[in-house]
Amino acid sequence: QPCWREYLTTRIEQNMVVNCTCPISECRAQPTTAFIYSILSSQEIIAKYEKALLRRYVECCSNLTWCTNPQGCDQILLKDGLGYGAACSKCSWTSCFNCSFPEAHYPASCSHMSRMTCAKCNHGFCWRCLKPWRPSHKDYYNCSAVVSKAAWQEKRFQDYNERCTFHHQAREFAISLRNSISSIREMPKIRNLTFVLDACKVLEQARKVLAYSCVYSYYNQDTESMDIVEQQTESLEMLTNAL
């Protein structure tokens, strides 16, 4: 029994307990959950084992996923057909269920968020950080079939990228402001600041929409509906700045 306990504890610590087999090389028998519970005595190790089982279960269920909040969240989300995702009930982070981008990005589509591609050499790079998707292209900034068109495209990209980055930074400011107000709200003799917290939440959401509107506008500049989109975006930006 001590040997099994040490073996299972090691496998759990290494996150390799799921589908583990008997330590004897020629034996392929797998320890059952009941057997593992009977061997383990540490509540900490048991808790890690149960977390491993839960991770395995979520990975096997196509309608389940983990919250993608980069700050960390252990909430499980149900993919119930909502195309652009839904807000986590624990941390309020909105995940996208259709692509690997870490958050919902409406009005930009999933294809918009995946990557940008050079028209001449097909080099792919990330919209957010501009880093290459593969380390196979040494100098993609100098790659241009037509210099004048490339310069115009680069300027256009820089303009939209700067606006997108600004709104993301402003969104972070709104989150920081909301957190600061939340801490002040806990102090005694401070009047109700709920309306200010609500305003911060609206500000955070507006900045998020404006950031991804830049992505949407960049890819859809030549479509007929862009005049209306640009007008709505301009109006939202003006009201957001006022807020």
Coordinates of C-alpha atoms in Angstrom, one line a residue:
Q1 CA 0.0 0.0 0.0
P2 CA 2.8 2.6 0.8
C3 CA 4.2 1.9 -2.7
W4 CA 0.9 2.5 -4.4
R5 CA 0.4 5.7 -2.3
E6 CA 3.7 7.1 -3.4
Y7 CA 3.2 6.1 -7.0
L8 CA -0.3 7.6 -7.2
T9 CA 0.8 10.7 -5.4
T10 CA 3.6 11.2 -7.9
R11 CA 1.3 10.7 -10.8
I12 CA -1.2 13.2 -9.4
E13 CA 1.5 15.8 -8.7
Q14 CA 2.7 15.4 -12.3
N15 CA -0.9 15.7 -13.6
M16 CA -0.6 12.3 -15.1
V17 CA -3.0 10.3 -13.0
V18 CA -5.8 10.1 -15.6
N19 CA -5.5 6.8 -17.5
C20 CA -2.5 5.8 -15.5
T21 CA -1.7 2.0 -15.3
C22 CA -0.2 -0.4 -12.9
P23 CA 3.5 0.4 -12.3
I24 CA 4.5 -3.1 -13.3
S25 CA 5.4 -2.7 -17.0
E26 CA 3.7 -5.8 -18.3
C27 CA 0.4 -5.0 -16.5
R28 CA -2.0 -2.6 -18.2
A29 CA -4.6 -2.6 -15.4
Q30 CA -5.9 0.8 -14.4
P31 CA -6.6 1.7 -10.8
T32 CA -10.2 2.6 -10.2
T33 CA -11.4 5.8 -8.5
A34 CA -12.6 3.8 -5.5
F35 CA -9.2 2.1 -5.3
I36 CA -7.4 5.5 -5.5
Y37 CA -9.6 6.9 -2.7
S38 CA -8.8 3.9 -0.5
I39 CA -5.1 4.4 -1.0
L40 CA -4.8 8.2 -0.6
S41 CA -4.9 9.8 2.8
S42 CA -3.8 13.4 2.1
Q43 CA -6.8 15.7 1.6
E44 CA -4.6 18.0 -0.5
I45 CA -3.6 15.2 -2.9
I46 CA -7.3 14.0 -3.1
A47 CA -8.3 17.5 -4.0
K48 CA -5.7 17.6 -6.8
Y49 CA -7.0 14.2 -8.0
E50 CA -10.6 15.5 -8.2
K51 CA -9.4 18.6 -10.1
A52 CA -7.7 16.3 -12.6
L53 CA -10.9 14.3 -13.0
L54 CA -12.9 17.5 -13.5
R55 CA -10.4 18.8 -16.1
R56 CA -10.7 15.5 -18.0
Y57 CA -14.5 15.6 -17.9
V58 CA -14.6 19.2 -19.3
E59 CA -12.1 18.3 -22.0
C60 CA -14.3 15.3 -23.1
C61 CA -17.5 17.3 -23.2
S62 CA -17.9 19.3 -26.4
N63 CA -20.5 21.6 -24.9
L64 CA -18.3 22.6 -21.9
T65 CA -15.3 24.9 -21.7
W66 CA -13.3 26.8 -19.1
C67 CA -13.6 30.5 -18.7
T68 CA -10.8 32.2 -20.7
N69 CA -10.2 35.1 -18.3
P70 CA -6.4 35.7 -18.6
Q71 CA -6.4 36.8 -14.9
G72 CA -7.4 33.3 -14.0
C73 CA -10.9 31.8 -13.4
D74 CA -11.9 28.2 -12.6
Q75 CA -15.5 28.5 -13.7
I76 CA -16.9 26.1 -16.3
L77 CA -19.0 27.5 -19.1
L78 CA -21.8 25.9 -21.0
K79 CA -21.7 26.3 -24.8
D80 CA -25.4 26.7 -25.3
G81 CA -25.4 28.0 -28.9
L82 CA -24.6 31.6 -28.2
G83 CA -22.4 32.5 -31.1
Y84 CA -20.2 35.1 -29.6
G85 CA -20.1 33.6 -26.1
A86 CA -21.5 34.5 -22.8
A87 CA -20.4 36.3 -19.6
C88 CA -19.0 34.1 -16.8
S89 CA -21.2 34.1 -13.8
K90 CA -18.2 34.2 -11.5
C91 CA -15.8 36.8 -13.0
S92 CA -18.1 38.4 -15.7
W93 CA -15.4 37.8 -18.4
T94 CA -17.0 37.1 -21.8
S95 CA -15.4 34.2 -23.7
C96 CA -15.7 33.4 -27.4
F97 CA -16.9 29.8 -28.0
N98 CA -16.1 29.8 -31.7
C99 CA -12.3 30.5 -31.8
S100 CA -9.2 30.5 -29.6
F101 CA -9.2 34.3 -29.0
P102 CA -9.4 34.8 -25.2
E103 CA -12.5 36.9 -25.1
A104 CA -15.7 37.7 -27.1
H105 CA -14.8 40.3 -29.8
Y106 CA -18.1 41.5 -31.3
P107 CA -18.5 43.2 -33.8
A108 CA -15.2 41.7 -35.2
S109 CA -15.7 38.2 -36.5
C110 CA -13.6 35.2 -35.5
S111 CA -11.7 35.2 -38.8
H112 CA -10.8 38.9 -38.1
M113 CA -9.2 37.9 -34.8
S114 CA -7.2 34.9 -36.0
R115 CA -4.4 36.6 -37.9
M116 CA -3.4 38.9 -40.7
T117 CA -1.7 37.6 -43.9
C118 CA 0.8 39.3 -46.2
A119 CA -0.7 39.4 -49.8
K120 CA 2.7 38.7 -51.4
C121 CA 4.4 36.1 -49.2
N122 CA 1.5 34.8 -47.1
H123 CA 3.3 35.5 -43.9
G124 CA 0.8 35.4 -41.0
F125 CA 1.1 37.6 -37.9
C126 CA -1.0 38.5 -34.9
W127 CA -3.2 41.5 -35.0
R128 CA -2.7 42.4 -31.3
C129 CA 1.1 42.0 -30.9
L130 CA 2.3 41.9 -34.5
K131 CA 4.5 38.9 -33.8
P132 CA 4.8 36.3 -36.5
W133 CA 2.7 33.1 -36.3
R134 CA 5.7 31.1 -37.4
P135 CA 9.4 32.0 -37.1
S136 CA 9.9 31.6 -40.9
H137 CA 9.8 35.2 -42.1
K138 CA 12.8 37.4 -41.3
D139 CA 11.7 40.9 -42.5
Y140 CA 8.0 41.0 -43.3
Y141 CA 7.8 44.8 -42.7
N142 CA 9.8 45.3 -45.9
C143 CA 7.7 42.9 -48.0
S144 CA 5.6 44.8 -50.5
A145 CA 4.7 44.1 -54.1
V146 CA 3.8 47.7 -54.8
V147 CA 5.5 50.2 -52.5
S148 CA 2.9 53.0 -52.7
K149 CA 0.0 50.6 -52.0
A150 CA 2.0 48.9 -49.2
A151 CA 2.8 52.3 -47.6
W152 CA -0.9 53.2 -47.7
Q153 CA -1.9 49.9 -46.3
E154 CA 0.7 50.2 -43.5
K155 CA -0.5 53.7 -42.6
R156 CA -4.1 52.5 -42.6
F157 CA -3.2 49.6 -40.4
Q158 CA -1.3 51.8 -38.0
D159 CA -4.2 54.2 -37.6
Y160 CA -6.7 51.4 -36.8
N161 CA -4.2 49.6 -34.6
E162 CA -3.5 52.8 -32.6
R163 CA -7.2 53.4 -32.1
C164 CA -7.7 49.7 -31.1
T165 CA -4.8 49.9 -28.6
F166 CA -6.1 53.2 -27.2
H167 CA -9.5 51.7 -26.4
H168 CA -8.0 48.6 -24.9
Q169 CA -5.9 50.8 -22.6
A170 CA -8.9 52.9 -21.8
R171 CA -10.8 49.8 -20.9
E172 CA -8.0 48.8 -18.5
F173 CA -8.3 52.2 -16.9
A174 CA -12.1 51.7 -16.5
I175 CA -11.4 48.3 -14.8
S176 CA -8.8 49.9 -12.5
L177 CA -11.2 52.7 -11.6
R178 CA -14.0 50.3 -10.8
N179 CA -11.7 48.3 -8.5
S180 CA -10.5 51.4 -6.8
I181 CA -14.1 52.6 -6.2
S182 CA -15.0 49.1 -4.9
S183 CA -12.4 49.3 -2.3
I184 CA -13.5 52.8 -1.2
R185 CA -17.1 51.6 -1.1
E186 CA -16.1 49.2 1.7
M187 CA -14.9 52.0 4.0
P188 CA -17.3 53.1 6.8
K189 CA -19.3 56.4 6.4
I190 CA -19.0 56.3 2.6
R191 CA -22.3 56.9 0.8
N192 CA -23.6 54.5 -1.8
L193 CA -21.4 54.5 -4.9
T194 CA -23.4 51.9 -6.8
F195 CA -24.2 54.3 -9.6
V196 CA -20.5 55.1 -10.1
L197 CA -19.7 51.4 -10.3
D198 CA -22.4 50.9 -12.9
A199 CA -21.0 53.7 -14.9
C200 CA -17.5 52.1 -14.8
K201 CA -19.0 48.8 -16.1
V202 CA -20.7 50.6 -18.9
L203 CA -17.5 52.4 -19.7
E204 CA -15.5 49.2 -19.7
Q205 CA -18.0 47.5 -22.1
A206 CA -18.1 50.5 -24.4
R207 CA -14.3 50.6 -24.7
K208 CA -14.3 46.9 -25.5
V209 CA -16.9 47.3 -28.3
L210 CA -15.0 50.3 -29.7
A211 CA -11.7 48.4 -29.7
Y212 CA -13.1 45.5 -31.7
S213 CA -15.0 47.9 -34.0
C214 CA -11.6 49.1 -35.1
V215 CA -10.8 45.5 -36.2
Y216 CA -14.2 45.2 -37.9
S217 CA -13.8 48.5 -39.8
Y218 CA -10.3 47.6 -40.9
Y219 CA -11.5 44.5 -42.6
N220 CA -14.8 45.8 -44.0
Q221 CA -13.8 49.3 -45.2
D222 CA -15.2 48.8 -48.7
T223 CA -18.6 47.4 -47.9
E224 CA -21.7 49.5 -48.4
S225 CA -22.8 49.3 -44.7
M226 CA -19.6 50.9 -43.4
D227 CA -21.0 54.5 -43.5
I228 CA -23.6 53.5 -41.0
V229 CA -21.1 51.5 -38.9
E230 CA -18.7 54.5 -38.8
Q231 CA -21.5 56.9 -37.8
Q232 CA -22.6 54.6 -35.0
T233 CA -19.0 54.1 -33.9
E234 CA -18.3 57.8 -33.9
S235 CA -21.4 58.4 -31.8
L236 CA -20.5 55.7 -29.3
E237 CA -17.0 57.0 -29.0
M238 CA -18.2 60.6 -28.4
L239 CA -20.6 59.4 -25.7
T240 CA -18.0 57.1 -24.2
N241 CA -15.4 59.9 -24.0
A242 CA -18.0 62.1 -22.2
L243 CA -18.7 59.4 -19.7

